[in-house]
Amino acid sequence: MTAPSNPITVAVLGAGHRGRAYAEQMVLTRGAFEVVAVAESDAGRREAFANCHGIKTGKIFSSSEEFLAAPRMADMIVVALMDQDHVRAAVEALRKGYHVLLEKPMATTLEDCQLIEQTQRETGKTVLVCHVLRYHRVNQKVKALLNQGAIGRIVNIDHVEALDPVFFASMFVRGQWRNEKSSTFFLMAKCCHDLDLIAWFAEERCLRVSSFGSLSYFTRASEPKGATDRCTQGCLAEPECPFSAKKIHLEGMPVLNPSIQYADSATDVDLSRVYNSSLGCGNSSEEILQALNHGPYGRCVFRCDNTAVDRQVVALEFDQGIVATFTVTAFNARINQRMTRIHGTDGVITCDYKGNWVEVKTFRSNAYERFDLPAVDAGHGGADKLIIEALSQILRTPGSVPLTSAKASLDSHRIVFAAEEARRSGRVISIDP
Ligand SMILES: NC(=O)c1ccc[n+]([C@@H]2O[C@H](COP(=O)([O-])OP(=O)(O)OC[C@H]3O[C@@H](n4cnc5c(N)ncnc54)[C@H](O)[C@@H]3O)[C@@H](O)[C@H]2O)c1
């Protein structure tokens, strides 16, 4: 990307994993963006972020509320706060004249998502929602093939998100997204990306959804004999348990083979390093043990306050005839995988997000054509970089609408809310136009 002479100035709200990842990509644009302010409630993260980006005193805030009360000091903000804090930050910032890069989910209720979209329209500012999957090279290629009519008219779409159980337990049993009271329901927290992707591929209005799923395994009923509240309290099952916090955080998880990478990263990752970054402590064994003895990540996975479902299926019907299915499971044999198959009247598209390839088989030729795409070295299979490049272009092109605009995202969030209602009620839910 060639660097423009005038940087877009940025304030980051929430300098956690996502806030730091976007800021890092902005720095790599070499001048398209300049991070000038931060609001972060954790003192250590705040100081480290401010030092890293050379942020001046007076532009360092200990809460997003304090930042939003101050006069406007940048062109845009990054909202990388926890899920329930998105709406207030996005709406107040838009009203103050900021553009917004908004982490998913937009918000945790449909009304709040609508409020963000309405405020975006009223202010005319840009909102780009971080549905990173749409920017992934593989999905861009799939979309281009669909637009060219490579497989004729889409008949149905099958999409699967299969998570590694240890990853699932870390995020959705012990971690920040375990209980919807403090974050949001599982389908929204993890899979709003996937339903957004299906909606984008279908390019039709979703009419009806049904869904089934539950929390089936990570409950007290599954606990092994001799279990204790924490893995460090002498649990008899701990030495054999795949969810042993001692193994995950203290003994070290293997560096993975590139073909089974963690969370779509383009490089090998030491999983312990990834998991330990959630602990909020230093790297010494004493500090980690202390965190396991007292914090959420040392708890027995069968004795937590988790509500996140560990498997769910969703069936969708669109208004021009496409039908689709989505499955998410916490019980995959490999590290997190997404698998997509799109069936058309003239052929089938399959793809591999980690292998970076797309394959098309047409019925007429009875042949396969495979497209190997160049890997992009950034989080989410390179999409973290591509979304920031897209943002730079959009903010510099008056009148342009992001691929993941507030409107597009509101439409796909509607499907997620409807699917969850369908799961809870056991009914087929119609989606209002
Ligand atoms: N696009 C994606 O693929 C993707 C992936 C992971 C997470 N997310 C979303 O990104 C958001 C952030 O997730 P994360 O993993 O970075 O979480 P995180 O906990 O690492 O980061 C959130 C940060 O916000 C800070 N914070 C909390 N309240 C604050 C306040 N009032 N003012 C200022 N700072 C405050 C926390 O101290 C923390 O550092 C979540 O909404 C999550 O669902 C998106």
CSV table of C-alpha atoms and ligand atoms in Angstrom, one decimal:
chain,number,residue,atom,x,y,z
A,1,MET,CA,0.0,0.0,0.0
A,2,THR,CA,1.5,3.4,-0.9
A,3,ALA,CA,1.4,5.9,1.9
A,4,PRO,CA,-0.6,9.1,1.4
A,5,SER,CA,0.8,12.3,2.7
A,6,ASN,CA,-2.0,13.1,5.2
A,7,PRO,CA,-2.6,10.5,7.8
A,8,ILE,CA,-6.0,9.7,9.1
A,9,THR,CA,-5.8,10.3,12.9
A,10,VAL,CA,-7.2,7.6,15.1
A,11,ALA,CA,-8.3,7.1,18.7
A,12,VAL,CA,-8.4,3.5,20.0
A,13,LEU,CA,-11.0,2.6,22.6
A,14,GLY,CA,-10.0,-0.6,24.2
A,15,ALA,CA,-6.3,-1.5,23.8
A,16,GLY,CA,-6.9,-5.2,24.2
A,17,HIS,CA,-6.3,-7.9,21.7
A,18,ARG,CA,-8.3,-6.4,18.9
A,19,GLY,CA,-7.5,-2.8,19.5
A,20,ARG,CA,-3.8,-3.6,19.5
A,21,ALA,CA,-4.1,-5.7,16.3
A,22,TYR,CA,-5.8,-2.9,14.3
A,23,ALA,CA,-3.4,-0.3,15.6
A,24,GLU,CA,-0.5,-2.5,14.6
A,25,GLN,CA,-1.9,-2.8,11.1
A,26,MET,CA,-2.4,0.9,10.9
A,27,VAL,CA,1.3,1.5,11.8
A,28,LEU,CA,2.2,-1.0,9.0
A,29,THR,CA,0.5,1.2,6.4
A,30,ARG,CA,3.5,3.6,6.9
A,31,GLY,CA,1.6,6.8,7.1
A,32,ALA,CA,-2.0,6.2,6.1
A,33,PHE,CA,-3.0,6.3,9.7
A,34,GLU,CA,-1.6,7.9,12.9
A,35,VAL,CA,-2.8,6.6,16.3
A,36,VAL,CA,-3.1,9.8,18.4
A,37,ALA,CA,-5.3,8.8,21.4
A,38,VAL,CA,-6.2,5.8,23.5
A,39,ALA,CA,-8.8,5.0,26.1
A,40,GLU,CA,-8.1,1.8,28.1
A,41,SER,CA,-9.1,1.0,31.6
A,42,ASP,CA,-6.3,-1.4,32.3
A,43,ALA,CA,-3.3,0.7,33.5
A,44,GLY,CA,-0.6,-1.7,32.2
A,45,ARG,CA,-2.2,-2.0,28.7
A,46,ARG,CA,-2.8,1.7,28.6
A,47,GLU,CA,0.7,2.7,29.4
A,48,ALA,CA,2.2,0.1,27.0
A,49,PHE,CA,0.0,1.2,24.2
A,50,ALA,CA,0.6,4.9,24.7
A,51,ASN,CA,4.4,4.3,24.8
A,52,CYS,CA,4.3,2.1,21.7
A,53,HIS,CA,2.4,4.7,19.6
A,54,GLY,CA,4.0,7.8,21.2
A,55,ILE,CA,0.7,9.2,22.4
A,56,LYS,CA,0.9,12.5,24.2
A,57,THR,CA,-0.3,13.2,27.7
A,58,GLY,CA,-3.8,14.7,27.5
A,59,LYS,CA,-4.8,12.1,24.9
A,60,ILE,CA,-4.5,9.1,27.2
A,61,PHE,CA,-7.8,8.2,28.9
A,62,SER,CA,-8.6,5.6,31.5
A,63,SER,CA,-12.1,5.0,30.2
A,64,SER,CA,-14.0,5.3,26.9
A,65,GLU,CA,-16.5,7.4,28.8
A,66,GLU,CA,-13.8,10.0,29.8
A,67,PHE,CA,-12.6,10.0,26.2
A,68,LEU,CA,-16.1,10.6,24.8
A,69,ALA,CA,-16.7,13.5,27.2
A,70,ALA,CA,-13.6,15.3,25.8
A,71,PRO,CA,-13.6,17.4,22.6
A,72,ARG,CA,-13.1,15.6,19.3
A,73,MET,CA,-9.4,14.9,18.8
A,74,ALA,CA,-9.1,12.6,15.8
A,75,ASP,CA,-10.7,11.7,12.5
A,76,MET,CA,-11.9,8.3,13.6
A,77,ILE,CA,-12.2,5.9,16.5
A,78,VAL,CA,-11.7,2.1,16.8
A,79,VAL,CA,-14.3,0.6,19.0
A,80,ALA,CA,-12.5,-2.5,20.4
A,81,LEU,CA,-14.3,-2.6,23.8
A,82,MET,CA,-16.3,-5.5,25.0
A,83,ASP,CA,-19.5,-6.3,23.2
A,84,GLN,CA,-22.0,-4.5,25.5
A,85,ASP,CA,-20.0,-1.2,25.4
A,86,HIS,CA,-20.0,-0.9,21.5
A,87,VAL,CA,-23.3,0.9,21.2
A,88,ARG,CA,-22.7,3.8,23.5
A,89,ALA,CA,-19.2,4.4,22.1
A,90,ALA,CA,-20.3,4.2,18.5
A,91,VAL,CA,-23.3,6.4,18.8
A,92,GLU,CA,-21.7,9.1,20.9
A,93,ALA,CA,-18.6,9.1,18.6
A,94,LEU,CA,-20.7,9.4,15.4
A,95,ARG,CA,-22.6,12.4,17.0
A,96,LYS,CA,-19.3,14.0,17.8
A,97,GLY,CA,-18.1,13.7,14.1
A,98,TYR,CA,-15.9,10.7,14.3
A,99,HIS,CA,-15.8,7.9,11.7
A,100,VAL,CA,-16.0,4.5,13.4
A,101,LEU,CA,-14.2,1.2,12.9
A,102,LEU,CA,-16.6,-1.0,14.9
A,103,GLU,CA,-15.7,-4.4,16.2
A,104,LYS,CA,-18.4,-7.1,15.9
A,105,PRO,CA,-21.0,-7.6,17.2
A,106,MET,CA,-22.3,-4.1,16.3
A,107,ALA,CA,-24.2,-4.3,19.6
A,108,THR,CA,-26.0,-6.9,21.7
A,109,THR,CA,-29.6,-6.0,21.0
A,110,LEU,CA,-31.4,-5.5,17.7
A,111,GLU,CA,-32.6,-2.1,18.8
A,112,ASP,CA,-29.0,-1.0,19.6
A,113,CYS,CA,-27.8,-2.2,16.2
A,114,GLN,CA,-30.6,-0.2,14.6
A,115,LEU,CA,-29.7,2.9,16.6
A,116,ILE,CA,-26.1,2.7,15.3
A,117,GLU,CA,-27.2,2.3,11.7
A,118,GLN,CA,-29.7,5.2,12.1
A,119,THR,CA,-27.0,7.4,13.7
A,120,GLN,CA,-24.7,6.6,10.9
A,121,ARG,CA,-27.3,7.7,8.3
A,122,GLU,CA,-28.1,10.9,10.2
A,123,THR,CA,-24.5,11.9,10.7
A,124,GLY,CA,-23.2,10.8,7.3
A,125,LYS,CA,-20.0,9.5,8.9
A,126,THR,CA,-18.5,6.2,8.0
A,127,VAL,CA,-19.1,3.0,10.0
A,128,LEU,CA,-17.1,0.0,9.0
A,129,VAL,CA,-18.0,-3.2,10.9
A,130,CYS,CA,-15.2,-5.7,11.4
A,131,HIS,CA,-16.6,-8.6,9.6
A,132,VAL,CA,-13.1,-9.6,8.7
A,133,LEU,CA,-14.1,-12.7,6.8
A,134,ARG,CA,-15.5,-10.7,3.9
A,135,TYR,CA,-12.0,-9.2,3.4
A,136,HIS,CA,-10.2,-12.6,3.4
A,137,ARG,CA,-8.7,-13.3,0.0
A,138,VAL,CA,-10.4,-16.7,-0.2
A,139,ASN,CA,-13.9,-15.2,0.3
A,140,GLN,CA,-13.1,-12.3,-2.1
A,141,LYS,CA,-12.3,-14.9,-4.8
A,142,VAL,CA,-15.4,-16.9,-4.0
A,143,LYS,CA,-17.5,-13.8,-4.3
A,144,ALA,CA,-15.9,-12.8,-7.6
A,145,LEU,CA,-16.6,-16.3,-9.0
A,146,LEU,CA,-20.2,-16.1,-7.9
A,147,ASN,CA,-20.6,-12.7,-9.5
A,148,GLN,CA,-19.1,-14.1,-12.8
A,149,GLY,CA,-21.7,-16.8,-12.7
A,150,ALA,CA,-19.1,-19.6,-12.4
A,151,ILE,CA,-21.6,-22.0,-10.9
A,152,GLY,CA,-24.8,-20.6,-12.3
A,153,ARG,CA,-27.5,-19.8,-9.8
A,154,ILE,CA,-26.8,-20.6,-6.2
A,155,VAL,CA,-29.1,-23.4,-5.0
A,156,ASN,CA,-27.7,-24.0,-1.5
A,157,ILE,CA,-24.9,-23.0,0.8
A,158,ASP,CA,-23.3,-25.2,3.6
A,159,HIS,CA,-21.0,-23.5,6.0
A,160,VAL,CA,-19.4,-25.0,9.1
A,161,GLU,CA,-17.3,-23.5,11.9
A,162,ALA,CA,-15.5,-26.2,13.8
A,163,LEU,CA,-13.7,-25.2,16.9
A,164,ASP,CA,-11.0,-26.9,18.9
A,165,PRO,CA,-12.4,-27.9,22.3
A,166,VAL,CA,-9.5,-26.4,24.2
A,167,PHE,CA,-9.9,-23.1,22.4
A,168,PHE,CA,-13.7,-23.2,23.0
A,169,ALA,CA,-13.1,-23.8,26.7
A,170,SER,CA,-10.7,-21.0,27.0
A,171,MET,CA,-13.0,-18.4,25.4
A,172,PHE,CA,-16.5,-19.7,26.0
A,173,VAL,CA,-16.4,-21.8,29.2
A,174,ARG,CA,-13.7,-20.0,31.3
A,175,GLY,CA,-13.2,-16.8,29.3
A,176,GLN,CA,-14.8,-13.5,28.6
A,177,TRP,CA,-17.5,-14.8,26.3
A,178,ARG,CA,-18.7,-17.6,28.6
A,179,ASN,CA,-21.8,-16.0,29.9
A,180,GLU,CA,-24.2,-13.8,27.9
A,181,LYS,CA,-24.9,-11.6,30.9
A,182,SER,CA,-21.4,-10.1,30.6
A,183,SER,CA,-21.0,-10.4,26.8
A,184,THR,CA,-23.7,-11.8,24.4
A,185,PHE,CA,-25.1,-15.1,23.3
A,186,PHE,CA,-22.7,-17.5,21.7
A,187,LEU,CA,-24.1,-17.4,18.1
A,188,MET,CA,-23.6,-13.6,18.1
A,189,ALA,CA,-20.2,-13.6,19.9
A,190,LYS,CA,-18.6,-16.2,17.6
A,191,CYS,CA,-20.7,-16.7,14.5
A,192,CYS,CA,-22.1,-13.4,13.5
A,193,HIS,CA,-19.2,-13.5,11.0
A,194,ASP,CA,-20.4,-16.8,9.5
A,195,LEU,CA,-24.0,-15.8,9.1
A,196,ASP,CA,-22.8,-12.5,7.6
A,197,LEU,CA,-20.7,-14.4,5.1
A,198,ILE,CA,-23.7,-16.6,4.1
A,199,ALA,CA,-25.9,-13.5,3.7
A,200,TRP,CA,-23.2,-11.8,1.6
A,201,PHE,CA,-22.7,-14.9,-0.7
A,202,ALA,CA,-26.5,-15.3,-1.1
A,203,GLU,CA,-27.1,-11.6,-1.8
A,204,GLU,CA,-30.8,-12.3,-1.2
A,205,ARG,CA,-33.1,-11.3,1.7
A,206,CYS,CA,-33.3,-14.0,4.4
A,207,LEU,CA,-36.9,-14.8,5.0
A,208,ARG,CA,-37.0,-17.5,7.7
A,209,VAL,CA,-34.7,-19.3,10.0
A,210,SER,CA,-34.8,-22.3,12.4
A,211,SER,CA,-32.2,-23.4,14.8
A,212,PHE,CA,-31.3,-26.1,17.4
A,213,GLY,CA,-28.4,-26.4,19.9
A,214,SER,CA,-27.6,-26.3,23.5
A,215,LEU,CA,-24.8,-26.4,26.1
A,216,SER,CA,-24.3,-30.2,26.1
A,217,TYR,CA,-21.0,-31.0,27.6
A,218,PHE,CA,-19.3,-28.3,29.7
A,219,THR,CA,-21.7,-28.7,32.7
A,220,ARG,CA,-21.5,-30.3,36.1
A,221,ALA,CA,-23.2,-33.4,34.8
A,222,SER,CA,-20.0,-34.2,32.7
A,223,GLU,CA,-17.5,-33.7,35.5
A,224,PRO,CA,-15.1,-36.6,36.1
A,225,LYS,CA,-14.7,-38.4,39.4
A,226,GLY,CA,-12.5,-36.5,41.8
A,227,ALA,CA,-13.0,-33.1,40.1
A,228,THR,CA,-12.2,-30.0,42.1
A,229,ASP,CA,-13.2,-26.4,41.5
A,230,ARG,CA,-9.8,-25.6,40.2
A,231,CYS,CA,-7.2,-27.7,38.3
A,232,THR,CA,-4.6,-26.6,40.9
A,233,GLN,CA,-6.5,-28.1,43.8
A,234,GLY,CA,-5.5,-31.7,43.4
A,235,CYS,CA,-8.2,-32.8,40.9
A,236,LEU,CA,-7.8,-36.5,40.4
A,237,ALA,CA,-8.7,-36.3,36.7
A,238,GLU,CA,-6.3,-33.4,36.0
A,239,PRO,CA,-3.4,-35.5,34.7
A,240,GLU,CA,-5.6,-37.0,31.9
A,241,CYS,CA,-7.8,-34.0,31.3
A,242,PRO,CA,-7.4,-32.2,28.0
A,243,PHE,CA,-8.7,-29.0,29.6
A,244,SER,CA,-6.1,-29.0,32.5
A,245,ALA,CA,-5.3,-25.4,33.1
A,246,LYS,CA,-1.9,-26.5,34.3
A,247,LYS,CA,-1.1,-28.2,31.0
A,248,ILE,CA,-2.5,-25.3,28.9
A,249,HIS,CA,-0.9,-22.4,30.8
A,250,LEU,CA,2.1,-23.8,32.6
A,251,GLU,CA,3.4,-26.8,30.8
A,252,GLY,CA,3.3,-25.3,27.3
A,253,MET,CA,1.2,-26.3,24.3
A,254,PRO,CA,3.1,-27.4,21.1
A,255,VAL,CA,3.9,-24.9,18.3
A,256,LEU,CA,1.6,-26.0,15.6
A,257,ASN,CA,2.2,-27.3,12.2
A,258,PRO,CA,1.2,-24.6,9.6
A,259,SER,CA,-1.5,-26.8,8.2
A,260,ILE,CA,-3.4,-26.7,11.5
A,261,GLN,CA,-2.8,-23.1,12.5
A,262,TYR,CA,-4.5,-21.3,15.3
A,263,ALA,CA,-7.4,-19.0,14.5
A,264,ASP,CA,-6.4,-18.4,10.9
A,265,SER,CA,-3.0,-16.9,11.7
A,266,ALA,CA,-0.6,-17.1,8.8
A,267,THR,CA,2.3,-18.2,11.0
A,268,ASP,CA,3.0,-20.9,13.5
A,269,VAL,CA,1.8,-20.0,17.0
A,270,ASP,CA,2.8,-21.3,20.4
A,271,LEU,CA,-0.7,-21.9,21.8
A,272,SER,CA,0.4,-21.3,25.4
A,273,ARG,CA,1.5,-17.9,24.5
A,274,VAL,CA,-1.8,-17.2,22.9
A,275,TYR,CA,-3.8,-18.6,25.9
A,276,ASN,CA,-1.6,-16.9,28.5
A,277,SER,CA,-2.2,-13.5,26.9
A,278,SER,CA,-5.7,-13.8,28.4
A,279,LEU,CA,-4.5,-14.3,32.0
A,280,GLY,CA,-3.7,-10.7,32.6
A,281,CYS,CA,-0.5,-11.5,34.5
A,282,GLY,CA,3.3,-11.6,33.9
A,283,ASN,CA,5.0,-14.6,32.3
A,284,SER,CA,6.7,-16.2,35.3
A,285,SER,CA,5.5,-19.6,36.6
A,286,GLU,CA,4.6,-18.0,40.0
A,287,GLU,CA,2.5,-15.3,38.4
A,288,ILE,CA,0.7,-17.8,36.1
A,289,LEU,CA,0.0,-20.1,39.0
A,290,GLN,CA,-1.4,-17.2,41.0
A,291,ALA,CA,-3.7,-16.4,38.1
A,292,LEU,CA,-4.8,-20.1,37.9
A,293,ASN,CA,-5.4,-20.2,41.6
A,294,HIS,CA,-7.6,-17.1,41.7
A,295,GLY,CA,-8.7,-16.1,38.2
A,296,PRO,CA,-11.3,-17.5,35.8
A,297,TYR,CA,-8.8,-19.5,33.7
A,298,GLY,CA,-7.9,-22.0,36.5
A,299,ARG,CA,-11.4,-23.2,37.0
A,300,CYS,CA,-12.7,-26.7,36.2
A,301,VAL,CA,-14.4,-26.5,32.8
A,302,PHE,CA,-17.3,-28.5,34.2
A,303,ARG,CA,-17.8,-26.1,37.2
A,304,CYS,CA,-18.0,-22.7,35.6
A,305,ASP,CA,-20.8,-20.1,35.3
A,306,ASN,CA,-20.9,-20.6,31.5
A,307,THR,CA,-24.0,-20.3,29.4
A,308,ALA,CA,-22.5,-20.5,25.9
A,309,VAL,CA,-23.9,-23.3,23.8
A,310,ASP,CA,-21.3,-25.8,22.6
A,311,ARG,CA,-23.0,-26.8,19.3
A,312,GLN,CA,-25.7,-25.2,17.2
A,313,VAL,CA,-27.2,-25.6,13.8
A,314,VAL,CA,-29.1,-23.0,11.8
A,315,ALA,CA,-31.2,-23.4,8.7
A,316,LEU,CA,-32.0,-20.4,6.5
A,317,GLU,CA,-34.3,-19.7,3.6
A,318,PHE,CA,-33.8,-16.7,1.3
A,319,ASP,CA,-36.4,-14.9,-0.8
A,320,GLN,CA,-35.2,-15.9,-4.3
A,321,GLY,CA,-35.0,-19.6,-3.4
A,322,ILE,CA,-31.5,-20.2,-1.9
A,323,VAL,CA,-31.4,-22.3,1.2
A,324,ALA,CA,-28.4,-22.6,3.6
A,325,THR,CA,-27.2,-24.4,6.6
A,326,PHE,CA,-24.7,-23.3,9.3
A,327,THR,CA,-23.2,-25.6,11.9
A,328,VAL,CA,-20.9,-24.6,14.7
A,329,THR,CA,-19.3,-27.2,17.0
A,330,ALA,CA,-16.8,-27.0,19.9
A,331,PHE,CA,-15.7,-30.6,19.1
A,332,ASN,CA,-13.3,-30.4,16.2
A,333,ALA,CA,-10.3,-32.7,15.7
A,334,ARG,CA,-8.1,-29.8,14.5
A,335,ILE,CA,-7.6,-26.3,15.5
A,336,ASN,CA,-10.4,-23.9,14.4
A,337,GLN,CA,-11.6,-24.5,10.8
A,338,ARG,CA,-14.2,-23.0,8.6
A,339,MET,CA,-15.5,-25.0,5.7
A,340,THR,CA,-17.8,-23.7,3.0
A,341,ARG,CA,-19.5,-25.4,0.0
A,342,ILE,CA,-21.6,-23.5,-2.4
A,343,HIS,CA,-23.8,-25.6,-4.7
A,344,GLY,CA,-25.1,-23.9,-7.9
A,345,THR,CA,-27.1,-25.1,-10.9
A,346,ASP,CA,-23.8,-25.3,-13.0
A,347,GLY,CA,-21.3,-26.4,-10.4
A,348,VAL,CA,-19.9,-26.3,-6.9
A,349,ILE,CA,-17.4,-24.0,-5.1
A,350,THR,CA,-15.3,-25.3,-2.2
A,351,CYS,CA,-12.5,-23.5,-0.4
A,352,ASP,CA,-9.9,-23.7,2.3
A,353,TYR,CA,-9.3,-20.6,4.4
A,354,LYS,CA,-6.0,-21.8,5.8
A,355,GLY,CA,-4.6,-23.4,2.6
A,356,ASN,CA,-5.7,-20.2,0.8
A,357,TRP,CA,-7.3,-22.0,-2.2
A,358,VAL,CA,-10.6,-22.0,-3.9
A,359,GLU,CA,-11.8,-24.8,-6.2
A,360,VAL,CA,-14.6,-24.8,-8.7
A,361,LYS,CA,-16.1,-27.8,-10.4
A,362,THR,CA,-18.4,-27.2,-13.3
A,363,PHE,CA,-20.9,-30.0,-14.3
A,364,ARG,CA,-20.5,-29.2,-18.0
A,365,SER,CA,-16.7,-29.6,-18.1
A,366,ASN,CA,-16.7,-32.2,-15.3
A,367,ALA,CA,-13.3,-30.6,-14.4
A,368,TYR,CA,-11.9,-28.9,-11.3
A,369,GLU,CA,-10.3,-25.5,-11.5
A,370,ARG,CA,-8.2,-24.6,-8.5
A,371,PHE,CA,-7.1,-21.1,-7.6
A,372,ASP,CA,-4.1,-20.8,-5.1
A,373,LEU,CA,-4.1,-17.4,-3.6
A,374,PRO,CA,-1.1,-15.6,-2.1
A,375,ALA,CA,-1.0,-15.7,1.7
A,376,VAL,CA,-1.2,-12.4,3.6
A,377,ASP,CA,0.8,-12.3,6.8
A,378,ALA,CA,-1.7,-10.9,9.4
A,379,GLY,CA,-4.3,-12.1,11.8
A,380,HIS,CA,-7.5,-13.8,10.5
A,381,GLY,CA,-5.6,-15.2,7.5
A,382,GLY,CA,-4.5,-11.7,6.4
A,383,ALA,CA,-8.0,-10.1,6.8
A,384,ASP,CA,-6.9,-7.8,9.6
A,385,LYS,CA,-4.5,-6.1,7.2
A,386,LEU,CA,-6.9,-6.1,4.3
A,387,ILE,CA,-9.7,-4.5,6.3
A,388,ILE,CA,-7.4,-1.6,7.4
A,389,GLU,CA,-6.4,-1.1,3.8
A,390,ALA,CA,-10.0,-1.0,2.7
A,391,LEU,CA,-10.8,1.5,5.5
A,392,SER,CA,-8.0,3.8,4.3
A,393,GLN,CA,-9.4,3.8,0.8
A,394,ILE,CA,-13.0,4.3,1.9
A,395,LEU,CA,-12.2,7.3,4.1
A,396,ARG,CA,-10.2,8.9,1.3
A,397,THR,CA,-12.9,8.4,-1.3
A,398,PRO,CA,-15.9,10.6,-0.6
A,399,GLY,CA,-19.3,8.9,-1.0
A,400,SER,CA,-17.9,5.4,-0.9
A,401,VAL,CA,-19.7,2.8,1.1
A,402,PRO,CA,-17.8,0.1,3.0
A,403,LEU,CA,-18.3,-3.6,2.1
A,404,THR,CA,-19.3,-4.1,5.8
A,405,SER,CA,-21.4,-0.9,6.3
A,406,ALA,CA,-23.7,-0.4,9.2
A,407,LYS,CA,-26.6,-1.3,6.9
A,408,ALA,CA,-25.1,-4.5,5.6
A,409,SER,CA,-24.1,-5.5,9.1
A,410,LEU,CA,-27.5,-4.7,10.6
A,411,ASP,CA,-29.1,-6.9,7.9
A,412,SER,CA,-26.9,-9.9,8.9
A,413,HIS,CA,-27.2,-9.2,12.6
A,414,ARG,CA,-31.0,-9.5,12.2
A,415,ILE,CA,-30.5,-13.1,11.0
A,416,VAL,CA,-28.4,-13.9,14.1
A,417,PHE,CA,-31.0,-12.5,16.5
A,418,ALA,CA,-33.7,-14.4,14.6
A,419,ALA,CA,-31.7,-17.7,14.7
A,420,GLU,CA,-31.2,-17.3,18.4
A,421,GLU,CA,-34.9,-16.7,18.9
A,422,ALA,CA,-35.6,-19.8,16.9
A,423,ARG,CA,-33.3,-21.9,19.0
A,424,ARG,CA,-34.8,-20.7,22.2
A,425,SER,CA,-38.4,-20.9,21.2
A,426,GLY,CA,-38.2,-24.0,19.0
A,427,ARG,CA,-40.1,-22.1,16.3
A,428,VAL,CA,-39.3,-21.1,12.7
A,429,ILE,CA,-38.8,-17.3,12.8
A,430,SER,CA,-39.7,-15.0,10.0
A,431,ILE,CA,-37.6,-12.0,9.5
A,432,ASP,CA,-39.4,-8.7,8.9
A,433,PRO,CA,-38.3,-6.8,5.8
B,1,LIG,N1,-13.4,-9.3,14.4
B,1,LIG,C1,-13.1,-10.4,15.0
B,1,LIG,O1,-12.9,-11.4,14.4
B,1,LIG,C2,-13.0,-10.4,16.5
B,1,LIG,C3,-12.2,-11.3,17.2
B,1,LIG,C4,-12.1,-11.3,18.5
B,1,LIG,C5,-12.9,-10.4,19.3
B,1,LIG,N2,-13.7,-9.5,18.6
B,1,LIG,C6,-14.5,-8.5,19.3
B,1,LIG,O2,-13.6,-7.4,19.7
B,1,LIG,C7,-14.0,-6.8,20.9
B,1,LIG,C8,-12.8,-6.8,21.8
B,1,LIG,O3,-12.3,-8.1,22.0
B,1,LIG,P1,-10.8,-8.4,22.6
B,1,LIG,O4,-10.5,-9.8,22.3
B,1,LIG,O5,-9.9,-7.3,22.1
B,1,LIG,O6,-11.0,-8.1,24.1
B,1,LIG,P2,-10.0,-7.6,25.2
B,1,LIG,O7,-10.6,-7.9,26.5
B,1,LIG,O8,-8.6,-8.1,24.9
B,1,LIG,O9,-10.0,-6.0,24.9
B,1,LIG,C9,-11.0,-5.2,25.4
B,1,LIG,C10,-10.3,-4.0,26.1
B,1,LIG,O10,-11.2,-3.0,26.6
B,1,LIG,C11,-10.8,-2.5,27.8
B,1,LIG,N3,-11.9,-1.8,28.4
B,1,LIG,C12,-13.0,-2.4,29.0
B,1,LIG,N4,-13.9,-1.4,29.4
B,1,LIG,C13,-13.3,-0.3,29.1
B,1,LIG,C14,-13.8,1.1,29.2
B,1,LIG,N5,-14.9,1.4,29.7
B,1,LIG,N6,-12.9,2.1,28.7
B,1,LIG,C15,-11.8,1.7,28.1
B,1,LIG,N7,-11.3,0.5,28.0
B,1,LIG,C16,-12.1,-0.5,28.4
B,1,LIG,C17,-10.3,-3.8,28.5
B,1,LIG,O11,-9.4,-3.4,29.6
B,1,LIG,C18,-9.6,-4.5,27.4
B,1,LIG,O12,-8.2,-4.2,27.4
B,1,LIG,C19,-15.1,-7.7,21.4
B,1,LIG,O13,-16.3,-7.0,21.2
B,1,LIG,C20,-15.0,-9.0,20.7
B,1,LIG,O14,-16.2,-9.6,20.5
B,1,LIG,C21,-13.7,-9.5,17.3
